[in-house]
mmCIF file of C-alpha atoms and ligand atoms in Angstrom:
data_model
loop_
_atom_site.group_PDB
_atom_site.id
_atom_site.type_symbol
_atom_site.label_atom_id
_atom_site.label_comp_id
_atom_site.label_asym_id
_atom_site.label_seq_id
_atom_site.Cartn_x
_atom_site.Cartn_y
_atom_site.Cartn_z
ATOM 1 C CA MET A 1 -98.130 -10.456 -7.144
ATOM 2 C CA HIS A 2 -97.380 -7.421 -9.477
ATOM 3 C CA ILE A 3 -99.005 -4.003 -8.704
ATOM 4 C CA HIS A 4 -100.848 -4.401 -11.941
ATOM 5 C CA ASP A 5 -102.330 -7.741 -11.014
ATOM 6 C CA PHE A 6 -103.355 -6.423 -7.510
ATOM 7 C CA HIS A 7 -105.208 -3.446 -9.208
ATOM 8 C CA GLN A 8 -106.761 -5.612 -11.854
ATOM 9 C CA ARG A 9 -108.089 -8.075 -9.195
ATOM 10 C CA LEU A 10 -109.721 -5.270 -7.385
ATOM 11 C CA THR A 11 -111.199 -3.864 -10.588
ATOM 12 C CA ASP A 12 -112.556 -7.269 -11.560
ATOM 13 C CA LEU A 13 -114.354 -7.389 -8.124
ATOM 14 C CA GLY A 14 -115.959 -4.061 -8.948
ATOM 15 C CA ALA A 15 -113.585 -1.661 -7.271
ATOM 16 C CA LYS A 16 -113.414 1.939 -8.788
ATOM 17 C CA PRO A 17 -110.205 3.927 -8.905
ATOM 18 C CA MET A 18 -111.012 5.669 -5.731
ATOM 19 C CA HIS A 19 -111.503 2.301 -3.865
ATOM 20 C CA ILE A 20 -108.201 1.014 -5.388
ATOM 21 C CA GLY A 21 -106.568 4.214 -4.221
ATOM 22 C CA ARG A 22 -107.740 3.913 -0.586
ATOM 23 C CA ILE A 23 -106.687 0.204 -0.378
ATOM 24 C CA THR A 24 -103.188 0.923 -1.851
ATOM 25 C CA ARG A 25 -102.724 3.917 0.557
ATOM 26 C CA ALA A 26 -103.658 1.709 3.503
ATOM 27 C CA TRP A 27 -101.211 -1.079 2.223
ATOM 28 C CA LEU A 28 -98.349 1.378 1.678
ATOM 29 C CA ARG A 29 -98.907 2.759 5.155
ATOM 30 C CA GLY A 30 -98.589 -0.571 6.733
ATOM 31 C CA MET A 31 -102.235 -0.565 7.894
ATOM 32 C CA PRO A 32 -105.070 -3.263 7.414
ATOM 33 C CA LEU A 33 -106.312 -2.997 3.921
ATOM 34 C CA ASP A 34 -109.948 -2.329 5.101
ATOM 35 C CA THR A 35 -108.795 0.720 7.040
ATOM 36 C CA GLY A 36 -111.539 3.383 6.697
ATOM 37 C CA THR A 37 -111.345 7.144 7.226
ATOM 38 C CA ARG A 38 -112.668 9.071 10.270
ATOM 39 C CA ASN A 39 -115.601 10.166 8.231
ATOM 40 C CA GLN A 40 -116.219 7.208 6.141
ATOM 41 C CA LYS A 41 -116.138 3.629 7.449
ATOM 42 C CA THR A 42 -115.211 0.981 5.046
ATOM 43 C CA GLU A 43 -118.496 -0.835 5.169
ATOM 44 C CA ASN A 44 -120.061 2.411 3.762
ATOM 45 C CA PHE A 45 -117.467 2.694 1.087
ATOM 46 C CA LEU A 46 -116.017 -0.389 -0.403
ATOM 47 C CA PRO A 47 -118.087 -2.747 -2.494
ATOM 48 C CA LEU A 48 -119.037 -6.101 -0.472
ATOM 49 C CA ALA A 49 -117.245 -8.261 -3.113
ATOM 50 C CA VAL A 50 -113.953 -6.262 -2.663
ATOM 51 C CA ARG A 51 -114.343 -6.326 1.248
ATOM 52 C CA ASN A 52 -114.778 -10.123 1.186
ATOM 53 C CA ALA A 53 -111.692 -10.570 -1.005
ATOM 54 C CA LEU A 54 -109.428 -8.397 1.230
ATOM 55 C CA PRO A 55 -108.237 -11.014 3.739
ATOM 56 C CA GLU A 56 -106.942 -13.181 0.758
ATOM 57 C CA ILE A 57 -105.371 -10.283 -1.018
ATOM 58 C CA SER A 58 -103.852 -9.012 2.213
ATOM 59 C CA SER A 59 -102.194 -12.447 2.955
ATOM 60 C CA GLU A 60 -100.680 -12.422 -0.614
ATOM 61 C CA LEU A 61 -99.257 -8.806 -0.163
ATOM 62 C CA ASP A 62 -97.858 -9.870 3.193
ATOM 63 C CA GLY A 63 -96.011 -12.816 1.398
ATOM 64 C CA LEU A 64 -94.208 -10.204 -0.955
ATOM 65 C CA ALA A 65 -91.900 -9.222 1.891
ATOM 66 C CA ARG A 66 -91.769 -11.043 5.328
ATOM 67 C CA LEU A 67 -89.685 -10.263 8.174
ATOM 68 C CA SER A 68 -87.122 -12.998 8.620
ATOM 69 C CA SER A 69 -85.083 -11.424 11.329
ATOM 70 C CA GLU A 70 -84.247 -8.070 12.871
ATOM 71 C CA HIS A 71 -80.794 -6.884 14.048
ATOM 72 C CA PRO A 72 -80.862 -3.625 16.044
ATOM 73 C CA ALA A 73 -77.681 -1.485 16.237
ATOM 74 C CA THR A 74 -76.646 0.872 18.990
ATOM 75 C CA ASP A 75 -76.987 3.836 16.530
ATOM 76 C CA GLY A 76 -80.718 3.557 16.505
ATOM 77 C CA SER A 77 -80.780 1.708 13.039
ATOM 78 C CA ALA A 78 -81.924 -1.859 12.537
ATOM 79 C CA ARG A 79 -81.103 -4.234 9.845
ATOM 80 C CA LEU A 80 -84.174 -6.178 8.640
ATOM 81 C CA LEU A 81 -83.547 -9.378 6.769
ATOM 82 C CA VAL A 82 -86.625 -9.714 4.462
ATOM 83 C CA GLU A 83 -87.743 -12.895 2.813
ATOM 84 C CA LEU A 84 -89.524 -12.612 -0.554
ATOM 85 C CA ALA A 85 -92.209 -15.059 -1.695
ATOM 86 C CA ASP A 86 -89.681 -17.278 -3.510
ATOM 87 C CA LYS A 87 -87.480 -17.486 -0.351
ATOM 88 C CA GLN A 88 -84.777 -15.217 -1.641
ATOM 89 C CA MET A 89 -83.468 -12.692 0.985
ATOM 90 C CA VAL A 90 -82.841 -8.995 0.782
ATOM 91 C CA GLU A 91 -82.061 -6.308 3.367
ATOM 92 C CA SER A 92 -83.882 -3.220 4.442
ATOM 93 C CA VAL A 93 -82.436 -0.905 7.093
ATOM 94 C CA LEU A 94 -84.436 1.144 9.535
ATOM 95 C CA LEU A 95 -82.368 4.344 9.844
ATOM 96 C CA PRO A 96 -82.410 6.931 12.476
ATOM 97 C CA ARG A 97 -84.889 9.867 12.059
ATOM 98 C CA ASP A 98 -87.597 7.820 10.282
ATOM 99 C CA GLY A 99 -85.619 6.787 7.134
ATOM 100 C CA LEU A 100 -85.606 3.400 5.545
ATOM 101 C CA CYS A 101 -83.025 1.912 3.153
ATOM 102 C CA VAL A 102 -84.528 -0.476 0.662
ATOM 103 C CA SER A 103 -83.233 -3.110 -1.664
ATOM 104 C CA SER A 104 -83.925 -2.993 -5.443
ATOM 105 C CA GLN A 105 -82.421 -6.302 -6.505
ATOM 106 C CA VAL A 106 -81.282 -9.641 -5.067
ATOM 107 C CA GLY A 107 -77.531 -9.421 -5.567
ATOM 108 C CA CYS A 108 -76.016 -6.778 -7.826
ATOM 109 C CA ALA A 109 -74.144 -6.923 -11.128
ATOM 110 C CA VAL A 110 -71.843 -3.983 -10.586
ATOM 111 C CA GLY A 111 -69.458 -5.908 -8.553
ATOM 112 C CA CYS A 112 -67.865 -3.091 -6.436
ATOM 113 C CA VAL A 113 -64.760 -4.776 -4.913
ATOM 114 C CA PHE A 114 -65.550 -3.497 -1.354
ATOM 115 C CA CYS A 115 -69.150 -4.745 -1.374
ATOM 116 C CA MET A 116 -70.433 -8.255 -0.209
ATOM 117 C CA THR A 117 -73.588 -7.812 -2.321
ATOM 118 C CA GLY A 118 -71.337 -7.357 -5.439
ATOM 119 C CA LYS A 119 -69.580 -10.575 -4.811
ATOM 120 C CA SER A 120 -72.754 -12.773 -5.425
ATOM 121 C CA GLY A 121 -73.485 -11.118 -8.811
ATOM 122 C CA LEU A 122 -77.186 -10.450 -9.836
ATOM 123 C CA LEU A 123 -79.653 -13.118 -8.735
ATOM 124 C CA ARG A 124 -82.921 -11.367 -9.812
ATOM 125 C CA GLN A 125 -84.734 -8.089 -10.088
ATOM 126 C CA LEU A 126 -87.290 -7.000 -7.400
ATOM 127 C CA SER A 127 -90.622 -6.218 -8.733
ATOM 128 C CA THR A 128 -92.275 -2.758 -7.969
ATOM 129 C CA ALA A 129 -94.508 -4.451 -5.537
ATOM 130 C CA GLU A 130 -91.698 -6.108 -3.700
ATOM 131 C CA ILE A 131 -89.809 -2.782 -3.400
ATOM 132 C CA VAL A 132 -92.813 -0.913 -1.872
ATOM 133 C CA ALA A 133 -93.638 -3.875 0.217
ATOM 134 C CA GLN A 134 -90.466 -3.309 2.160
ATOM 135 C CA VAL A 135 -91.889 0.154 3.102
ATOM 136 C CA ALA A 136 -95.297 -1.366 4.009
ATOM 137 C CA LEU A 137 -93.435 -3.871 6.226
ATOM 138 C CA ALA A 138 -91.215 -1.315 7.941
ATOM 139 C CA ARG A 139 -94.219 0.863 8.745
ATOM 140 C CA ARG A 140 -95.625 -1.743 10.859
ATOM 141 C CA PHE A 141 -92.783 -1.091 13.260
ATOM 142 C CA ARG A 142 -92.170 2.610 12.869
ATOM 143 C CA ALA A 143 -93.000 5.701 10.869
ATOM 144 C CA VAL A 144 -91.193 5.901 7.571
ATOM 145 C CA LYS A 145 -90.834 9.425 6.137
ATOM 146 C CA LYS A 146 -87.699 8.979 3.916
ATOM 147 C CA VAL A 147 -86.819 6.109 1.617
ATOM 148 C CA VAL A 148 -83.272 5.775 0.253
ATOM 149 C CA PHE A 149 -82.535 3.243 -2.507
ATOM 150 C CA MET A 150 -79.195 2.214 -1.093
ATOM 151 C CA GLY A 151 -79.693 -1.383 -0.059
ATOM 152 C CA MET A 152 -78.834 -4.421 -2.159
ATOM 153 C CA GLY A 153 -78.691 -3.792 -5.972
ATOM 154 C CA GLU A 154 -78.128 -1.015 -8.309
ATOM 155 C CA PRO A 155 -81.385 0.884 -9.002
ATOM 156 C CA ALA A 156 -80.382 1.919 -12.574
ATOM 157 C CA HIS A 157 -80.213 -1.775 -13.424
ATOM 158 C CA ASN A 158 -83.943 -2.190 -12.401
ATOM 159 C CA LEU A 159 -84.985 1.215 -13.589
ATOM 160 C CA ASP A 160 -88.624 0.795 -14.626
ATOM 161 C CA ASN A 161 -89.525 -0.952 -11.492
ATOM 162 C CA VAL A 162 -87.582 1.501 -9.117
ATOM 163 C CA LEU A 163 -89.147 4.542 -10.943
ATOM 164 C CA GLU A 164 -92.635 3.014 -10.585
ATOM 165 C CA ALA A 165 -91.997 2.373 -6.791
ATOM 166 C CA ILE A 166 -90.748 5.899 -6.456
ATOM 167 C CA ASN A 167 -93.814 7.302 -8.123
ATOM 168 C CA LEU A 168 -96.136 5.235 -5.837
ATOM 169 C CA LEU A 169 -94.312 6.084 -2.717
ATOM 170 C CA GLY A 170 -94.345 9.805 -3.721
ATOM 171 C CA THR A 171 -98.086 9.722 -4.439
ATOM 172 C CA GLU A 172 -100.213 7.057 -2.534
ATOM 173 C CA GLY A 173 -97.322 6.321 -0.091
ATOM 174 C CA GLY A 174 -97.219 10.014 1.133
ATOM 175 C CA ILE A 175 -93.549 10.531 1.073
ATOM 176 C CA GLY A 176 -92.252 13.898 -0.190
ATOM 177 C CA GLN A 177 -90.327 13.548 -3.399
ATOM 178 C CA ARG A 178 -87.000 14.972 -2.079
ATOM 179 C CA ASN A 179 -87.232 12.338 0.731
ATOM 180 C CA LEU A 180 -86.960 9.555 -1.797
ATOM 181 C CA VAL A 181 -83.296 9.125 -2.749
ATOM 182 C CA PHE A 182 -82.178 7.361 -5.867
ATOM 183 C CA SER A 183 -78.675 6.091 -5.426
ATOM 184 C CA THR A 184 -76.577 4.961 -8.224
ATOM 185 C CA VAL A 185 -73.053 4.563 -9.586
ATOM 186 C CA GLY A 186 -74.188 6.640 -12.528
ATOM 187 C CA ASP A 187 -75.945 5.560 -15.753
ATOM 188 C CA PRO A 188 -76.920 7.632 -18.740
ATOM 189 C CA ARG A 189 -80.439 6.206 -18.629
ATOM 190 C CA VAL A 190 -80.912 7.688 -15.180
ATOM 191 C CA PHE A 191 -80.016 11.189 -16.181
ATOM 192 C CA GLU A 192 -82.560 10.975 -19.178
ATOM 193 C CA ARG A 193 -85.359 9.506 -17.116
ATOM 194 C CA LEU A 194 -85.318 11.148 -13.732
ATOM 195 C CA PRO A 195 -86.092 14.697 -15.072
ATOM 196 C CA GLN A 196 -89.004 13.269 -17.005
ATOM 197 C CA GLN A 197 -90.763 11.845 -13.801
ATOM 198 C CA GLN A 198 -93.724 13.123 -12.161
ATOM 199 C CA VAL A 199 -92.007 12.457 -8.789
ATOM 200 C CA LYS A 200 -88.460 13.656 -9.122
ATOM 201 C CA PRO A 201 -86.345 11.948 -6.324
ATOM 202 C CA ALA A 202 -83.215 13.347 -4.808
ATOM 203 C CA LEU A 203 -80.090 11.738 -6.253
ATOM 204 C CA ALA A 204 -77.010 10.132 -4.706
ATOM 205 C CA LEU A 205 -74.130 9.314 -6.801
ATOM 206 C CA SER A 206 -71.547 6.846 -5.857
ATOM 207 C CA LEU A 207 -68.317 8.499 -6.840
ATOM 208 C CA HIS A 208 -65.438 6.764 -4.645
ATOM 209 C CA THR A 209 -62.687 8.268 -6.592
ATOM 210 C CA THR A 210 -61.825 11.074 -9.085
ATOM 211 C CA ASP A 211 -59.465 8.810 -10.986
ATOM 212 C CA ALA A 212 -61.281 7.286 -13.978
ATOM 213 C CA GLU A 213 -58.949 4.178 -14.205
ATOM 214 C CA LEU A 214 -59.174 3.513 -10.255
ATOM 215 C CA ARG A 215 -62.915 3.910 -10.512
ATOM 216 C CA GLN A 216 -63.009 1.182 -13.209
ATOM 217 C CA ALA A 217 -61.087 -1.131 -10.981
ATOM 218 C CA LEU A 218 -63.145 -0.404 -7.899
ATOM 219 C CA LEU A 219 -66.445 -0.704 -9.666
ATOM 220 C CA PRO A 220 -65.797 -3.050 -12.461
ATOM 221 C CA ARG A 221 -69.053 -3.210 -14.170
ATOM 222 C CA ALA A 222 -70.291 0.328 -13.660
ATOM 223 C CA PRO A 223 -71.064 2.277 -16.929
ATOM 224 C CA ARG A 224 -67.919 4.030 -18.146
ATOM 225 C CA ILE A 225 -68.618 7.606 -17.303
ATOM 226 C CA ASP A 226 -65.630 9.866 -16.395
ATOM 227 C CA PRO A 227 -65.858 11.324 -12.942
ATOM 228 C CA GLU A 228 -65.801 14.776 -14.403
ATOM 229 C CA GLU A 229 -68.739 13.982 -16.709
ATOM 230 C CA LEU A 230 -70.679 12.261 -13.922
ATOM 231 C CA VAL A 231 -70.439 15.311 -11.776
ATOM 232 C CA GLU A 232 -71.561 17.659 -14.751
ATOM 233 C CA LEU A 233 -74.579 15.311 -15.379
ATOM 234 C CA GLY A 234 -75.340 15.482 -11.564
ATOM 235 C CA GLU A 235 -75.007 19.260 -11.526
ATOM 236 C CA THR A 236 -77.521 19.626 -14.253
ATOM 237 C CA TYR A 237 -80.047 17.417 -12.433
ATOM 238 C CA ALA A 238 -79.394 19.333 -9.155
ATOM 239 C CA ARG A 239 -80.228 22.606 -10.890
ATOM 240 C CA GLN A 240 -83.368 21.138 -12.599
ATOM 241 C CA ILE A 241 -84.787 19.901 -9.084
ATOM 242 C CA ASP A 242 -83.169 22.574 -7.114
ATOM 243 C CA TYR A 243 -81.860 20.061 -4.608
ATOM 244 C CA PRO A 244 -78.207 19.114 -4.031
ATOM 245 C CA ILE A 245 -76.619 15.876 -5.199
ATOM 246 C CA GLN A 246 -75.210 13.525 -2.519
ATOM 247 C CA TYR A 247 -71.857 12.151 -3.505
ATOM 248 C CA GLN A 248 -70.895 8.867 -1.867
ATOM 249 C CA TRP A 249 -67.316 8.085 -1.143
ATOM 250 C CA THR A 250 -66.422 4.930 0.579
ATOM 251 C CA LEU A 251 -63.211 5.718 2.260
ATOM 252 C CA LEU A 252 -60.418 3.017 1.695
ATOM 253 C CA LYS A 253 -57.214 3.502 3.435
ATOM 254 C CA GLY A 254 -54.264 3.826 1.063
ATOM 255 C CA ILE A 255 -56.667 3.654 -1.980
ATOM 256 C CA ASN A 256 -58.722 6.853 -2.150
ATOM 257 C CA ASP A 257 -57.748 8.812 0.920
ATOM 258 C CA SER A 258 -54.723 10.494 -0.479
ATOM 259 C CA GLN A 259 -53.994 14.298 -0.889
ATOM 260 C CA GLU A 260 -54.212 13.951 -4.629
ATOM 261 C CA GLU A 261 -57.774 12.603 -4.296
ATOM 262 C CA MET A 262 -58.830 15.333 -1.974
ATOM 263 C CA ASP A 263 -57.609 17.911 -4.489
ATOM 264 C CA GLY A 264 -59.430 16.070 -7.199
ATOM 265 C CA ILE A 265 -62.616 16.351 -5.109
ATOM 266 C CA LEU A 266 -61.991 20.106 -4.746
ATOM 267 C CA ARG A 267 -61.512 20.343 -8.550
ATOM 268 C CA LEU A 268 -64.704 18.437 -9.276
ATOM 269 C CA LEU A 269 -67.053 19.717 -6.458
ATOM 270 C CA LYS A 270 -66.010 23.041 -5.517
ATOM 271 C CA GLY A 271 -68.916 25.553 -6.306
ATOM 272 C CA LYS A 272 -71.171 22.603 -7.240
ATOM 273 C CA TYR A 273 -74.644 22.073 -5.631
ATOM 274 C CA ALA A 274 -73.373 19.004 -3.764
ATOM 275 C CA ILE A 275 -72.797 17.368 -0.506
ATOM 276 C CA MET A 276 -69.881 14.957 -0.186
ATOM 277 C CA ASN A 277 -70.620 12.034 2.143
ATOM 278 C CA LEU A 278 -67.480 10.082 3.190
ATOM 279 C CA ILE A 279 -68.324 6.654 4.427
ATOM 280 C CA PRO A 280 -65.179 5.202 6.233
ATOM 281 C CA TYR A 281 -65.049 1.570 5.202
ATOM 282 C CA ASN A 282 -65.971 -0.732 7.977
ATOM 283 C CA SER A 283 -63.147 -3.349 7.989
ATOM 284 C CA LEU A 284 -63.545 -6.832 9.308
ATOM 285 C CA GLU A 285 -60.608 -8.832 10.436
ATOM 286 C CA ALA A 286 -58.261 -9.989 7.742
ATOM 287 C CA ASP A 287 -60.016 -7.816 5.250
ATOM 288 C CA GLU A 288 -58.283 -6.819 2.167
ATOM 289 C CA PHE A 289 -59.464 -3.092 2.563
ATOM 290 C CA GLN A 290 -59.050 -1.034 5.748
ATOM 291 C CA ARG A 291 -60.767 2.006 7.135
ATOM 292 C CA PRO A 292 -58.418 5.093 7.427
ATOM 293 C CA ASP A 293 -57.304 6.123 10.960
ATOM 294 C CA GLY A 294 -59.679 8.395 12.782
ATOM 295 C CA ASP A 295 -57.094 11.335 12.675
ATOM 296 C CA ARG A 296 -56.939 11.197 8.846
ATOM 297 C CA ILE A 297 -60.667 11.187 8.516
ATOM 298 C CA VAL A 298 -60.897 14.362 10.600
ATOM 299 C CA GLN A 299 -58.029 15.885 8.530
ATOM 300 C CA ILE A 300 -59.782 15.112 5.235
ATOM 301 C CA VAL A 301 -63.116 16.515 6.414
ATOM 302 C CA ARG A 302 -61.549 19.848 7.616
ATOM 303 C CA TYR A 303 -59.508 20.152 4.394
ATOM 304 C CA LEU A 304 -62.602 19.771 2.115
ATOM 305 C CA HIS A 305 -64.974 21.700 4.340
ATOM 306 C CA SER A 306 -62.626 24.658 4.787
ATOM 307 C CA ARG A 307 -62.084 24.900 1.057
ATOM 308 C CA GLY A 308 -65.812 25.048 0.284
ATOM 309 C CA VAL A 309 -66.982 21.415 -0.234
ATOM 310 C CA LEU A 310 -69.828 20.671 2.154
ATOM 311 C CA THR A 311 -68.610 17.373 3.567
ATOM 312 C CA LYS A 312 -69.996 14.913 6.153
ATOM 313 C CA VAL A 313 -68.922 11.675 7.556
ATOM 314 C CA ARG A 314 -71.515 9.003 7.441
ATOM 315 C CA ASN A 315 -71.010 5.647 9.099
ATOM 316 C CA SER A 316 -72.576 2.755 7.343
ATOM 317 C CA ALA A 317 -75.766 2.131 9.394
ATOM 318 C CA GLY A 318 -75.804 -0.612 11.936
ATOM 319 C CA GLN A 319 -72.047 -0.851 11.758
ATOM 320 C CA ASP A 320 -71.708 -2.616 15.071
ATOM 321 C CA ILE A 321 -73.641 -5.576 13.781
ATOM 322 C CA ASP A 322 -72.367 -5.953 10.234
ATOM 323 C CA GLY A 323 -69.931 -4.419 7.787
ATOM 324 C CA GLY A 324 -71.798 -3.345 4.660
ATOM 325 C CA CYS A 325 -74.792 -3.917 2.424
ATOM 326 C CA GLY A 326 -75.563 -7.490 1.733
ATOM 327 C CA GLN A 327 -73.638 -8.896 4.612
ATOM 328 C CA LEU A 328 -76.733 -10.097 6.565
ATOM 329 C CA ARG A 329 -78.021 -11.728 3.377
ATOM 330 C CA ALA A 330 -74.701 -13.485 2.890
ATOM 331 C CA ARG A 331 -74.761 -14.640 6.402
ATOM 332 C CA ALA A 332 -78.346 -15.917 6.163
ATOM 333 C CA THR A 333 -77.570 -17.890 2.946
ATOM 334 C CA GLU A 334 -74.665 -19.379 4.616
ATOM 335 C CA LEU A 335 -76.887 -20.494 7.487
ATOM 336 C CA LEU A 336 -79.578 -21.829 5.135
ATOM 337 C CA ASP A 337 -76.867 -23.659 3.241
ATOM 338 C CA ARG A 338 -75.503 -25.293 6.373
ATOM 339 C CA ARG A 339 -78.952 -26.282 7.393
ATOM 340 C CA LYS A 340 -79.522 -27.876 4.044
ATOM 341 C CA ASN A 341 -76.290 -29.691 4.294
ATOM 342 C CA ARG A 342 -77.198 -31.077 7.583
ATOM 343 C CA ALA A 343 -80.690 -32.284 6.509
HETATM 344 S S1 LIG B 401 -71.862 -1.070 -3.527
HETATM 345 FE FE1 LIG B 401 -73.959 -1.001 -4.502
HETATM 346 S S2 LIG B 401 -73.604 -0.875 -6.741
HETATM 347 FE FE2 LIG B 401 -71.674 -1.717 -5.718
HETATM 348 S S3 LIG B 401 -71.912 -3.887 -5.844
HETATM 349 FE FE3 LIG B 401 -72.679 -3.210 -3.826
HETATM 350 S S4 LIG B 401 -74.804 -3.112 -4.084
HETATM 351 FE FE4 LIG B 401 -73.900 -3.030 -6.251
#
């Protein structure tokens, strides 16, 4: 079901915008659709025809994103494997401190060489309803006060739906606009569209290297924007919304952890309204990429930090259970295939 169909159905049953608003808010908060307010019970508010249709609408909305399995980690995060109505799987991750990471596509076309999701290519886009349904689902378990678009998929490749989801979450969903984080490898359309939005999200840019050629090799199908230009575009948006850009840097031993790269980061980010998030790669056995040693990571953080670039180390959430985005889905698909083969 699309958001538009959901609203149209309510309108056809006689619902007015205020009724639709209340039902949408209840859904996005993970509450029953007929939830009333303290001063106004649902029976005194919603038209009868609407009330009678709510159980059926509710079960359709539930079908948009169902919990298939939950994988808690020791860091307080939990990966949720979410099944969509057509049985495709995506991941949401409950993050510590009331955060939620959502997926925007099934698979991804960017093909980052260190990412499991990238290996499957793009399977399909998520609708706006499927994106916000992940928030409604997570809120049945826990409060969600921050939503980051860092799960499966490249939000810039599903821009209209992601922006509509951000708008809904920032209004009816009750999430502050800077607590909505649009995460992208960088795309000119993002820098055009974000400043025009009513709800202007925070922005995370996946930089990974300051060397344009290496970036092309690591992120083969990302738009060709030079790292310098990407940072300039990011800086303009940061000043527009008066909020820093978060740069993401998956740290790969021997690839982008050199002294030259660190000096490149200083050259690009010093004096900028920016935070550098280093995410040491979580290597699996026999992996072609490796995580730098702990000493090297500490050295890098000290180096950047002491020279004026605010730097944080972020471990990929739920590290002890899985390596990176899309791995759960890969594993679930593998299981399904095995089951199919057996049948
Ligand atoms: S890291 Fe993100 S952009 Fe790159 S392939 Fe994976 S999901 Fe896509």
